[in-house]
């Protein structure tokens, strides 16, 4: 059941908050951490602009509540859902931190350790930071790695010294951080 998640789940790099909305609708406390939280890229099947609720959005620059910027028109791969499932704003039940995980941890050093679980579905550059934060706080996590970003992370290398430039190498690199990672 959801009782194990009562301390809350961090949805890191969660974009528009689809996962956060779904889990919060099941009564799980959610915190969405993403510089574009609530305004992320829209699946190509949805062309409507959505806005955030104003009450619980925190920006890294100002620590003030604010309304979301309009969509930038970026497309993600088409998803097998109807547009109606994605037309609402981010749920008012979701705490929204519009900042990087690193900035969120400066603001609240106990953010990760006070959470029941960290989730990061396609977190781009945040992938390694999520894994490292979860391991440091001894928290369970679920990460679906995506982009390797070798131009941003030129110093990544496997234990055998091979540079991490492709997806398979990135998965191995993450698994090498802890024997429990599968």
Short mmCIF file of N, CA and C in Angstrom, two decimals:
data_model
loop_
_atom_site.label_atom_id
_atom_site.label_comp_id
_atom_site.label_asym_id
_atom_site.label_seq_id
_atom_site.Cartn_x
_atom_site.Cartn_y
_atom_site.Cartn_z
N UNK A 1 0.81 -1.20 0.00
CA UNK A 1 0.00 0.00 0.00
C UNK A 1 0.84 1.25 0.00
N UNK A 2 0.16 2.35 0.16
CA UNK A 2 0.82 3.64 0.12
C UNK A 2 1.39 4.07 1.48
N UNK A 3 1.13 3.31 2.54
CA UNK A 3 1.61 3.68 3.87
C UNK A 3 3.13 3.82 3.91
N UNK A 4 3.84 3.00 3.17
CA UNK A 4 5.31 3.07 3.15
C UNK A 4 5.81 4.38 2.56
N UNK A 5 4.95 5.08 1.84
CA UNK A 5 5.34 6.34 1.20
C UNK A 5 4.79 7.56 1.93
N UNK A 6 4.32 7.38 3.15
CA UNK A 6 3.68 8.46 3.90
C UNK A 6 4.61 9.65 4.14
N UNK A 7 5.92 9.41 4.19
CA UNK A 7 6.87 10.51 4.38
C UNK A 7 7.00 11.36 3.12
N UNK A 8 6.50 10.87 2.01
CA UNK A 8 6.52 11.64 0.77
C UNK A 8 7.52 11.13 -0.23
N UNK A 9 7.26 11.47 -1.47
CA UNK A 9 8.11 11.08 -2.60
C UNK A 9 8.62 12.34 -3.27
N UNK A 10 9.91 12.34 -3.61
CA UNK A 10 10.49 13.41 -4.41
C UNK A 10 10.44 13.00 -5.87
N UNK A 11 9.80 13.80 -6.68
CA UNK A 11 9.76 13.60 -8.12
C UNK A 11 10.75 14.59 -8.70
N UNK A 12 11.94 14.10 -9.02
CA UNK A 12 13.04 14.98 -9.43
C UNK A 12 13.11 15.03 -10.95
N UNK A 13 13.21 16.24 -11.47
CA UNK A 13 13.21 16.48 -12.91
C UNK A 13 11.90 15.97 -13.51
N UNK A 14 10.83 16.16 -12.77
CA UNK A 14 9.52 15.63 -13.15
C UNK A 14 8.71 16.50 -14.09
N UNK A 15 9.32 17.54 -14.64
CA UNK A 15 8.66 18.35 -15.67
C UNK A 15 7.29 18.86 -15.29
N UNK A 16 6.30 18.52 -16.09
CA UNK A 16 4.94 19.00 -15.89
C UNK A 16 4.26 18.38 -14.68
N UNK A 17 4.85 17.34 -14.12
CA UNK A 17 4.31 16.77 -12.90
C UNK A 17 3.31 15.65 -13.09
N UNK A 18 3.37 14.96 -14.20
CA UNK A 18 2.42 13.86 -14.44
C UNK A 18 2.52 12.80 -13.35
N UNK A 19 3.73 12.38 -13.01
CA UNK A 19 3.92 11.38 -11.96
C UNK A 19 3.46 11.94 -10.62
N UNK A 20 3.83 13.17 -10.32
CA UNK A 20 3.43 13.80 -9.06
C UNK A 20 1.91 13.87 -8.95
N UNK A 21 1.25 14.28 -10.01
CA UNK A 21 -0.22 14.35 -10.00
C UNK A 21 -0.83 12.97 -9.78
N UNK A 22 -0.31 11.98 -10.48
CA UNK A 22 -0.88 10.63 -10.37
C UNK A 22 -0.72 10.08 -8.96
N UNK A 23 0.47 10.21 -8.38
CA UNK A 23 0.70 9.67 -7.05
C UNK A 23 -0.02 10.48 -5.97
N UNK A 24 -0.09 11.80 -6.14
CA UNK A 24 -0.80 12.61 -5.14
C UNK A 24 -2.29 12.30 -5.16
N UNK A 25 -2.81 11.90 -6.32
CA UNK A 25 -4.23 11.53 -6.39
C UNK A 25 -4.52 10.24 -5.62
N UNK A 26 -3.46 9.49 -5.32
CA UNK A 26 -3.59 8.27 -4.51
C UNK A 26 -3.28 8.54 -3.04
N UNK A 27 -3.11 9.81 -2.68
CA UNK A 27 -2.88 10.19 -1.30
C UNK A 27 -1.42 10.20 -0.87
N UNK A 28 -0.51 10.09 -1.82
CA UNK A 28 0.92 10.09 -1.50
C UNK A 28 1.43 11.53 -1.54
N UNK A 29 2.05 12.01 -0.46
CA UNK A 29 2.60 13.37 -0.47
C UNK A 29 3.72 13.46 -1.50
N UNK A 30 3.65 14.46 -2.36
CA UNK A 30 4.61 14.60 -3.45
C UNK A 30 5.29 15.96 -3.41
N UNK A 31 6.59 15.96 -3.74
CA UNK A 31 7.34 17.18 -3.96
C UNK A 31 8.00 17.07 -5.33
N UNK A 32 7.68 18.00 -6.20
CA UNK A 32 8.24 18.05 -7.55
C UNK A 32 9.42 19.02 -7.52
N UNK A 33 10.61 18.53 -7.88
CA UNK A 33 11.82 19.34 -7.89
C UNK A 33 12.32 19.40 -9.34
N UNK A 34 12.21 20.58 -9.93
CA UNK A 34 12.60 20.74 -11.33
C UNK A 34 12.67 22.24 -11.62
N UNK A 35 13.74 22.72 -12.27
CA UNK A 35 13.79 24.16 -12.59
C UNK A 35 12.59 24.62 -13.43
N UNK A 36 11.99 23.72 -14.16
CA UNK A 36 10.81 24.05 -14.97
C UNK A 36 9.57 23.36 -14.41
N UNK A 37 9.54 23.13 -13.11
CA UNK A 37 8.46 22.36 -12.49
C UNK A 37 7.09 22.89 -12.89
N UNK A 38 6.28 21.95 -13.34
CA UNK A 38 4.92 22.28 -13.73
C UNK A 38 4.79 22.86 -15.12
N UNK A 39 5.90 23.23 -15.74
CA UNK A 39 5.84 23.81 -17.08
C UNK A 39 6.65 23.03 -18.09
N UNK A 40 7.20 21.90 -17.69
CA UNK A 40 8.09 21.12 -18.55
C UNK A 40 7.56 20.91 -19.95
N UNK A 41 8.21 20.09 -20.69
CA UNK A 41 7.81 19.84 -22.06
C UNK A 41 6.47 19.11 -22.11
N UNK A 42 5.70 19.40 -23.10
CA UNK A 42 4.38 18.81 -23.25
C UNK A 42 4.44 17.69 -24.28
N UNK A 43 3.80 16.55 -24.01
CA UNK A 43 3.73 15.54 -25.06
C UNK A 43 3.12 16.15 -26.32
N UNK A 44 3.60 15.72 -27.47
CA UNK A 44 3.18 16.34 -28.73
C UNK A 44 1.69 16.25 -28.96
N UNK A 45 1.01 15.30 -28.30
CA UNK A 45 -0.42 15.20 -28.51
C UNK A 45 -1.19 16.27 -27.76
N UNK A 46 -0.55 16.97 -26.85
CA UNK A 46 -1.23 18.01 -26.10
C UNK A 46 -0.68 19.37 -26.48
N UNK A 47 -1.49 20.23 -26.99
CA UNK A 47 -1.03 21.53 -27.44
C UNK A 47 -1.54 22.67 -26.57
N UNK A 48 -2.31 22.38 -25.53
CA UNK A 48 -2.84 23.44 -24.68
C UNK A 48 -1.77 23.93 -23.72
N UNK A 49 -1.86 25.20 -23.35
CA UNK A 49 -0.98 25.75 -22.34
C UNK A 49 -1.63 25.53 -20.99
N UNK A 50 -0.84 25.05 -20.04
CA UNK A 50 -1.37 24.88 -18.70
C UNK A 50 -0.64 25.81 -17.76
N UNK A 51 -1.27 26.13 -16.64
CA UNK A 51 -0.63 26.97 -15.64
C UNK A 51 -0.60 26.25 -14.31
N UNK A 52 0.29 26.68 -13.46
CA UNK A 52 0.41 26.13 -12.12
C UNK A 52 -0.50 26.87 -11.16
N UNK A 53 -0.83 26.21 -10.09
CA UNK A 53 -1.44 26.92 -8.98
C UNK A 53 -0.36 27.81 -8.39
N UNK A 54 -0.73 28.93 -7.83
CA UNK A 54 0.26 29.89 -7.35
C UNK A 54 0.73 29.62 -5.93
N UNK A 55 0.02 28.83 -5.16
CA UNK A 55 0.27 28.76 -3.73
C UNK A 55 1.53 28.06 -3.31
N UNK A 56 2.01 27.06 -4.01
CA UNK A 56 3.13 26.29 -3.47
C UNK A 56 4.31 26.16 -4.42
N UNK A 57 4.51 27.14 -5.28
CA UNK A 57 5.65 27.10 -6.19
C UNK A 57 6.77 27.94 -5.59
N UNK A 58 7.97 27.37 -5.49
CA UNK A 58 9.11 28.09 -4.98
C UNK A 58 10.17 28.14 -6.06
N UNK A 59 10.62 29.33 -6.40
CA UNK A 59 11.67 29.51 -7.39
C UNK A 59 13.02 29.58 -6.70
N UNK A 60 14.04 29.05 -7.33
CA UNK A 60 15.39 29.08 -6.76
C UNK A 60 15.88 30.51 -6.60
N UNK A 61 15.57 31.37 -7.56
CA UNK A 61 16.10 32.72 -7.54
C UNK A 61 15.46 33.58 -6.45
N UNK A 62 14.17 33.40 -6.21
CA UNK A 62 13.47 34.34 -5.35
C UNK A 62 12.88 33.75 -4.09
N UNK A 63 12.73 32.42 -4.03
CA UNK A 63 12.04 31.77 -2.92
C UNK A 63 10.63 32.32 -2.75
N UNK A 64 10.07 32.87 -3.80
CA UNK A 64 8.73 33.44 -3.77
C UNK A 64 7.80 32.58 -4.62
N UNK A 65 6.53 32.54 -4.24
CA UNK A 65 5.54 31.84 -5.06
C UNK A 65 5.34 32.63 -6.35
N UNK A 66 5.12 31.93 -7.47
CA UNK A 66 4.89 32.61 -8.73
C UNK A 66 4.10 31.72 -9.66
N UNK A 67 3.54 32.31 -10.70
CA UNK A 67 2.80 31.56 -11.70
C UNK A 67 3.78 31.01 -12.72
N UNK A 68 3.46 29.90 -13.32
CA UNK A 68 4.34 29.26 -14.30
C UNK A 68 4.45 30.10 -15.56
N UNK A 69 5.61 29.97 -16.20
CA UNK A 69 5.78 30.57 -17.51
C UNK A 69 4.97 29.76 -18.51
N UNK A 70 4.65 30.35 -19.64
CA UNK A 70 3.93 29.59 -20.65
C UNK A 70 4.85 28.57 -21.28
N UNK A 71 4.26 27.57 -21.93
CA UNK A 71 5.04 26.49 -22.53
C UNK A 71 5.93 27.00 -23.64
N UNK A 72 7.03 26.32 -23.82
CA UNK A 72 8.01 26.71 -24.83
C UNK A 72 7.78 25.99 -26.15
N UNK A 73 6.80 25.10 -26.19
CA UNK A 73 6.49 24.39 -27.42
C UNK A 73 7.37 23.19 -27.69
N UNK A 74 8.18 22.77 -26.72
CA UNK A 74 9.02 21.59 -26.91
C UNK A 74 8.17 20.34 -26.92
N UNK A 75 8.56 19.37 -27.71
CA UNK A 75 7.80 18.12 -27.80
C UNK A 75 8.59 16.97 -27.22
N UNK A 76 7.90 16.07 -26.56
CA UNK A 76 8.46 14.81 -26.12
C UNK A 76 7.93 13.75 -27.07
N UNK A 77 8.48 12.55 -27.05
CA UNK A 77 7.93 11.50 -27.89
C UNK A 77 6.45 11.30 -27.54
N UNK A 78 5.66 10.96 -28.55
CA UNK A 78 4.24 10.79 -28.35
C UNK A 78 3.96 9.67 -27.35
N UNK A 79 3.00 9.93 -26.47
CA UNK A 79 2.65 8.97 -25.44
C UNK A 79 1.30 8.35 -25.78
N UNK A 80 1.03 7.17 -25.22
CA UNK A 80 -0.20 6.47 -25.57
C UNK A 80 -1.34 6.81 -24.60
N UNK A 81 -1.56 8.08 -24.39
CA UNK A 81 -2.63 8.55 -23.53
C UNK A 81 -3.44 9.58 -24.30
N UNK A 82 -4.63 9.86 -23.83
CA UNK A 82 -5.43 10.88 -24.49
C UNK A 82 -5.01 12.24 -23.98
N UNK A 83 -5.21 13.27 -24.79
CA UNK A 83 -4.86 14.63 -24.41
C UNK A 83 -5.60 15.07 -23.16
N UNK A 84 -6.82 14.59 -22.96
CA UNK A 84 -7.61 14.99 -21.80
C UNK A 84 -6.93 14.63 -20.48
N UNK A 85 -6.10 13.59 -20.48
CA UNK A 85 -5.43 13.20 -19.24
C UNK A 85 -4.39 14.22 -18.81
N UNK A 86 -3.97 15.11 -19.70
CA UNK A 86 -2.88 16.03 -19.42
C UNK A 86 -3.29 17.49 -19.45
N UNK A 87 -4.54 17.80 -19.47
CA UNK A 87 -4.94 19.17 -19.69
C UNK A 87 -5.06 20.01 -18.43
N UNK A 88 -4.99 19.41 -17.26
CA UNK A 88 -5.14 20.18 -16.04
C UNK A 88 -3.82 20.73 -15.53
N UNK A 89 -3.90 21.66 -14.59
CA UNK A 89 -2.69 22.20 -13.97
C UNK A 89 -2.11 21.20 -12.98
N UNK A 90 -0.93 21.50 -12.51
CA UNK A 90 -0.32 20.70 -11.46
C UNK A 90 -1.22 20.75 -10.24
N UNK A 91 -1.45 19.61 -9.63
CA UNK A 91 -2.33 19.51 -8.47
C UNK A 91 -1.85 20.41 -7.33
N UNK A 92 -2.79 21.04 -6.64
CA UNK A 92 -2.44 21.86 -5.49
C UNK A 92 -1.89 21.01 -4.35
N UNK A 93 -2.05 19.69 -4.43
CA UNK A 93 -1.51 18.78 -3.41
C UNK A 93 0.00 18.58 -3.56
N UNK A 94 0.54 18.95 -4.70
CA UNK A 94 1.96 18.73 -4.99
C UNK A 94 2.76 19.97 -4.58
N UNK A 95 3.74 19.76 -3.70
CA UNK A 95 4.67 20.84 -3.36
C UNK A 95 5.61 20.98 -4.54
N UNK A 96 5.83 22.19 -4.98
CA UNK A 96 6.57 22.42 -6.21
C UNK A 96 7.80 23.29 -5.93
N UNK A 97 8.99 22.73 -6.15
CA UNK A 97 10.24 23.46 -5.98
C UNK A 97 10.85 23.68 -7.36
N UNK A 98 10.77 24.89 -7.85
CA UNK A 98 11.26 25.19 -9.19
C UNK A 98 12.75 25.54 -9.10
N UNK A 99 13.55 24.48 -8.97
CA UNK A 99 15.00 24.63 -8.84
C UNK A 99 15.64 23.26 -9.08
N UNK A 100 16.95 23.25 -9.17
CA UNK A 100 17.66 21.98 -9.31
C UNK A 100 17.64 21.24 -7.97
N UNK A 101 17.95 19.97 -8.02
CA UNK A 101 18.06 19.19 -6.79
C UNK A 101 19.16 19.79 -5.90
N UNK A 102 20.26 20.18 -6.49
CA UNK A 102 21.35 20.76 -5.71
C UNK A 102 20.89 22.01 -4.97
N UNK A 103 20.16 22.90 -5.65
CA UNK A 103 19.65 24.12 -5.00
C UNK A 103 18.61 23.78 -3.93
N UNK A 104 17.79 22.78 -4.19
CA UNK A 104 16.78 22.37 -3.21
C UNK A 104 17.45 21.85 -1.94
N UNK A 105 18.57 21.15 -2.10
CA UNK A 105 19.29 20.63 -0.94
C UNK A 105 20.00 21.74 -0.15
N UNK A 106 20.38 22.81 -0.81
CA UNK A 106 20.93 23.96 -0.10
C UNK A 106 19.83 24.61 0.73
N UNK A 107 18.66 24.73 0.13
CA UNK A 107 17.52 25.33 0.82
C UNK A 107 17.04 24.45 1.97
N UNK A 108 17.01 23.14 1.76
CA UNK A 108 16.53 22.20 2.78
C UNK A 108 17.44 20.97 2.77
N UNK A 109 18.50 20.98 3.58
CA UNK A 109 19.45 19.86 3.58
C UNK A 109 18.84 18.51 3.93
N UNK A 110 17.68 18.49 4.58
CA UNK A 110 17.05 17.23 4.98
C UNK A 110 15.99 16.76 3.98
N UNK A 111 15.87 17.45 2.87
CA UNK A 111 14.84 17.13 1.88
C UNK A 111 14.87 15.66 1.47
N UNK A 112 16.02 15.15 1.12
CA UNK A 112 16.13 13.76 0.66
C UNK A 112 15.96 12.78 1.82
N UNK A 113 16.66 13.01 2.91
CA UNK A 113 16.60 12.06 4.02
C UNK A 113 15.23 12.00 4.67
N UNK A 114 14.42 13.05 4.54
CA UNK A 114 13.08 13.06 5.11
C UNK A 114 12.04 12.44 4.18
N UNK A 115 12.45 12.07 2.98
CA UNK A 115 11.54 11.49 2.00
C UNK A 115 11.57 9.97 2.04
N UNK A 116 10.47 9.37 1.65
CA UNK A 116 10.39 7.91 1.61
C UNK A 116 11.06 7.34 0.36
N UNK A 117 11.08 8.12 -0.72
CA UNK A 117 11.53 7.60 -2.01
C UNK A 117 11.89 8.75 -2.93
N UNK A 118 12.90 8.56 -3.77
CA UNK A 118 13.23 9.51 -4.82
C UNK A 118 12.89 8.86 -6.15
N UNK A 119 12.19 9.59 -7.01
CA UNK A 119 11.87 9.13 -8.36
C UNK A 119 12.43 10.12 -9.36
N UNK A 120 12.96 9.61 -10.43
CA UNK A 120 13.46 10.46 -11.51
C UNK A 120 13.27 9.69 -12.81
N UNK A 121 12.25 10.06 -13.53
CA UNK A 121 11.92 9.40 -14.79
C UNK A 121 12.38 10.29 -15.94
N UNK A 122 13.48 9.91 -16.59
CA UNK A 122 14.07 10.68 -17.68
C UNK A 122 14.60 12.02 -17.16
N UNK A 123 15.53 11.98 -16.18
CA UNK A 123 15.99 13.21 -15.55
C UNK A 123 17.14 13.95 -16.24
N UNK A 124 17.52 13.53 -17.43
CA UNK A 124 18.59 14.21 -18.17
C UNK A 124 19.82 14.40 -17.30
N UNK A 125 20.32 15.67 -17.18
CA UNK A 125 21.57 15.94 -16.45
C UNK A 125 21.48 15.63 -14.96
N UNK A 126 20.27 15.50 -14.41
CA UNK A 126 20.10 15.29 -12.97
C UNK A 126 20.27 13.82 -12.56
N UNK A 127 20.41 12.92 -13.51
CA UNK A 127 20.44 11.49 -13.19
C UNK A 127 21.46 11.14 -12.11
N UNK A 128 22.69 11.50 -12.32
CA UNK A 128 23.72 11.13 -11.36
C UNK A 128 23.50 11.81 -10.01
N UNK A 129 23.06 13.06 -10.01
CA UNK A 129 22.80 13.77 -8.76
C UNK A 129 21.71 13.08 -7.94
N UNK A 130 20.70 12.55 -8.61
CA UNK A 130 19.63 11.83 -7.91
C UNK A 130 20.19 10.56 -7.26
N UNK A 131 20.94 9.80 -8.03
CA UNK A 131 21.52 8.56 -7.51
C UNK A 131 22.44 8.87 -6.33
N UNK A 132 23.30 9.86 -6.49
CA UNK A 132 24.24 10.21 -5.43
C UNK A 132 23.51 10.68 -4.17
N UNK A 133 22.49 11.51 -4.32
CA UNK A 133 21.73 12.01 -3.17
C UNK A 133 21.02 10.87 -2.45
N UNK A 134 20.43 9.96 -3.21
CA UNK A 134 19.72 8.83 -2.61
C UNK A 134 20.70 7.92 -1.86
N UNK A 135 21.83 7.63 -2.46
CA UNK A 135 22.81 6.78 -1.80
C UNK A 135 23.36 7.44 -0.54
N UNK A 136 23.65 8.74 -0.60
CA UNK A 136 24.19 9.45 0.56
C UNK A 136 23.20 9.47 1.73
N UNK A 137 21.92 9.60 1.40
CA UNK A 137 20.88 9.66 2.44
C UNK A 137 20.33 8.28 2.79
N UNK A 138 20.83 7.26 2.10
CA UNK A 138 20.35 5.88 2.31
C UNK A 138 18.83 5.79 2.10
N UNK A 139 18.38 6.40 1.01
CA UNK A 139 16.97 6.38 0.65
C UNK A 139 16.79 5.52 -0.60
N UNK A 140 15.68 4.81 -0.69
CA UNK A 140 15.40 4.06 -1.93
C UNK A 140 15.12 5.03 -3.08
N UNK A 141 15.41 4.58 -4.29
CA UNK A 141 15.18 5.44 -5.45
C UNK A 141 14.82 4.61 -6.66
N UNK A 142 14.13 5.26 -7.58
CA UNK A 142 13.81 4.69 -8.88
C UNK A 142 14.20 5.72 -9.91
N UNK A 143 15.14 5.35 -10.77
CA UNK A 143 15.64 6.26 -11.79
C UNK A 143 15.56 5.56 -13.14
N UNK A 144 15.04 6.26 -14.13
CA UNK A 144 15.08 5.78 -15.50
C UNK A 144 16.06 6.70 -16.22
N UNK A 145 17.34 6.28 -16.29
CA UNK A 145 18.34 7.13 -16.93
C UNK A 145 18.02 7.34 -18.40
N UNK A 146 18.44 8.46 -18.91
CA UNK A 146 18.16 8.72 -20.32
C UNK A 146 19.42 9.23 -20.99
N UNK A 147 19.56 10.50 -21.07
CA UNK A 147 20.67 11.12 -21.80
C UNK A 147 21.98 10.96 -21.05
N UNK A 148 23.02 10.60 -21.77
CA UNK A 148 24.34 10.41 -21.19
C UNK A 148 25.01 11.77 -20.92
N UNK A 149 24.77 12.74 -21.78
CA UNK A 149 25.32 14.09 -21.66
C UNK A 149 26.85 14.10 -21.52
N UNK A 150 27.56 13.41 -22.42
CA UNK A 150 29.02 13.34 -22.26
C UNK A 150 29.73 14.68 -22.40
N UNK A 151 29.12 15.65 -23.07
CA UNK A 151 29.78 16.96 -23.18
C UNK A 151 29.69 17.74 -21.88
N UNK A 152 28.67 17.47 -21.05
CA UNK A 152 28.55 18.13 -19.74
C UNK A 152 29.38 17.42 -18.68
N UNK A 153 29.54 16.12 -18.83
CA UNK A 153 30.21 15.30 -17.81
C UNK A 153 31.41 14.58 -18.42
N UNK A 154 32.40 15.34 -18.79
CA UNK A 154 33.57 14.81 -19.48
C UNK A 154 34.45 13.95 -18.59
N UNK A 155 34.33 14.11 -17.27
CA UNK A 155 35.20 13.37 -16.35
C UNK A 155 34.64 12.02 -15.94
N UNK A 156 33.46 11.66 -16.40
CA UNK A 156 32.90 10.36 -16.04
C UNK A 156 33.69 9.25 -16.71
N UNK A 157 34.09 8.29 -15.90
CA UNK A 157 34.74 7.11 -16.48
C UNK A 157 34.40 5.90 -15.63
N UNK A 158 34.43 4.75 -16.28
CA UNK A 158 34.17 3.49 -15.60
C UNK A 158 35.37 3.13 -14.74
N UNK A 159 35.19 2.15 -13.88
CA UNK A 159 36.30 1.72 -13.01
C UNK A 159 37.50 1.22 -13.80
N UNK A 160 37.25 0.77 -15.03
CA UNK A 160 38.35 0.30 -15.87
C UNK A 160 39.01 1.44 -16.65
N UNK A 161 38.56 2.69 -16.41
CA UNK A 161 39.16 3.85 -17.03
C UNK A 161 38.53 4.30 -18.33
N UNK A 162 37.60 3.52 -18.88
CA UNK A 162 36.94 3.87 -20.14
C UNK A 162 35.97 5.04 -19.90
N UNK A 163 36.04 6.03 -20.78
CA UNK A 163 35.14 7.18 -20.67
C UNK A 163 33.70 6.78 -20.92
N UNK A 164 32.78 7.45 -20.22
CA UNK A 164 31.35 7.19 -20.37
C UNK A 164 30.81 8.12 -21.45
N UNK A 165 30.51 7.54 -22.62
CA UNK A 165 30.00 8.34 -23.74
C UNK A 165 28.73 7.76 -24.36
N UNK A 166 28.40 6.52 -24.01
CA UNK A 166 27.21 5.87 -24.56
C UNK A 166 26.33 5.37 -23.43
N UNK A 167 25.07 5.09 -23.77
CA UNK A 167 24.07 4.72 -22.78
C UNK A 167 24.46 3.49 -21.96
N UNK A 168 24.93 2.44 -22.60
CA UNK A 168 25.32 1.23 -21.88
C UNK A 168 26.42 1.52 -20.87
N UNK A 169 27.37 2.35 -21.25
CA UNK A 169 28.44 2.74 -20.34
C UNK A 169 27.91 3.56 -19.18
N UNK A 170 26.91 4.41 -19.47
CA UNK A 170 26.31 5.23 -18.41
C UNK A 170 25.60 4.34 -17.39
N UNK A 171 24.87 3.34 -17.87
CA UNK A 171 24.21 2.41 -16.95
C UNK A 171 25.24 1.68 -16.10
N UNK A 172 26.32 1.22 -16.71
CA UNK A 172 27.37 0.55 -15.96
C UNK A 172 27.99 1.50 -14.93
N UNK A 173 28.23 2.75 -15.33
CA UNK A 173 28.80 3.76 -14.44
C UNK A 173 27.92 3.95 -13.20
N UNK A 174 26.61 4.04 -13.41
CA UNK A 174 25.69 4.20 -12.28
C UNK A 174 25.69 2.95 -11.40
N UNK A 175 25.69 1.77 -12.01
CA UNK A 175 25.71 0.52 -11.23
C UNK A 175 27.01 0.39 -10.43
N UNK A 176 28.09 0.92 -10.93
CA UNK A 176 29.37 0.84 -10.23
C UNK A 176 29.39 1.68 -8.94
N UNK A 177 28.42 2.55 -8.77
CA UNK A 177 28.33 3.37 -7.56
C UNK A 177 27.94 2.56 -6.34
N UNK A 178 27.17 1.47 -6.54
CA UNK A 178 26.70 0.66 -5.42
C UNK A 178 26.27 -0.70 -5.97
N UNK A 179 26.70 -1.74 -5.34
CA UNK A 179 26.41 -3.09 -5.83
C UNK A 179 24.91 -3.42 -5.83
N UNK A 180 24.11 -2.66 -5.06
CA UNK A 180 22.66 -2.93 -5.03
C UNK A 180 21.91 -2.34 -6.22
N UNK A 181 22.55 -1.49 -6.98
CA UNK A 181 21.87 -0.86 -8.14
C UNK A 181 21.75 -1.88 -9.25
N UNK A 182 20.53 -2.03 -9.76
CA UNK A 182 20.28 -2.97 -10.85
C UNK A 182 19.78 -2.21 -12.06
#
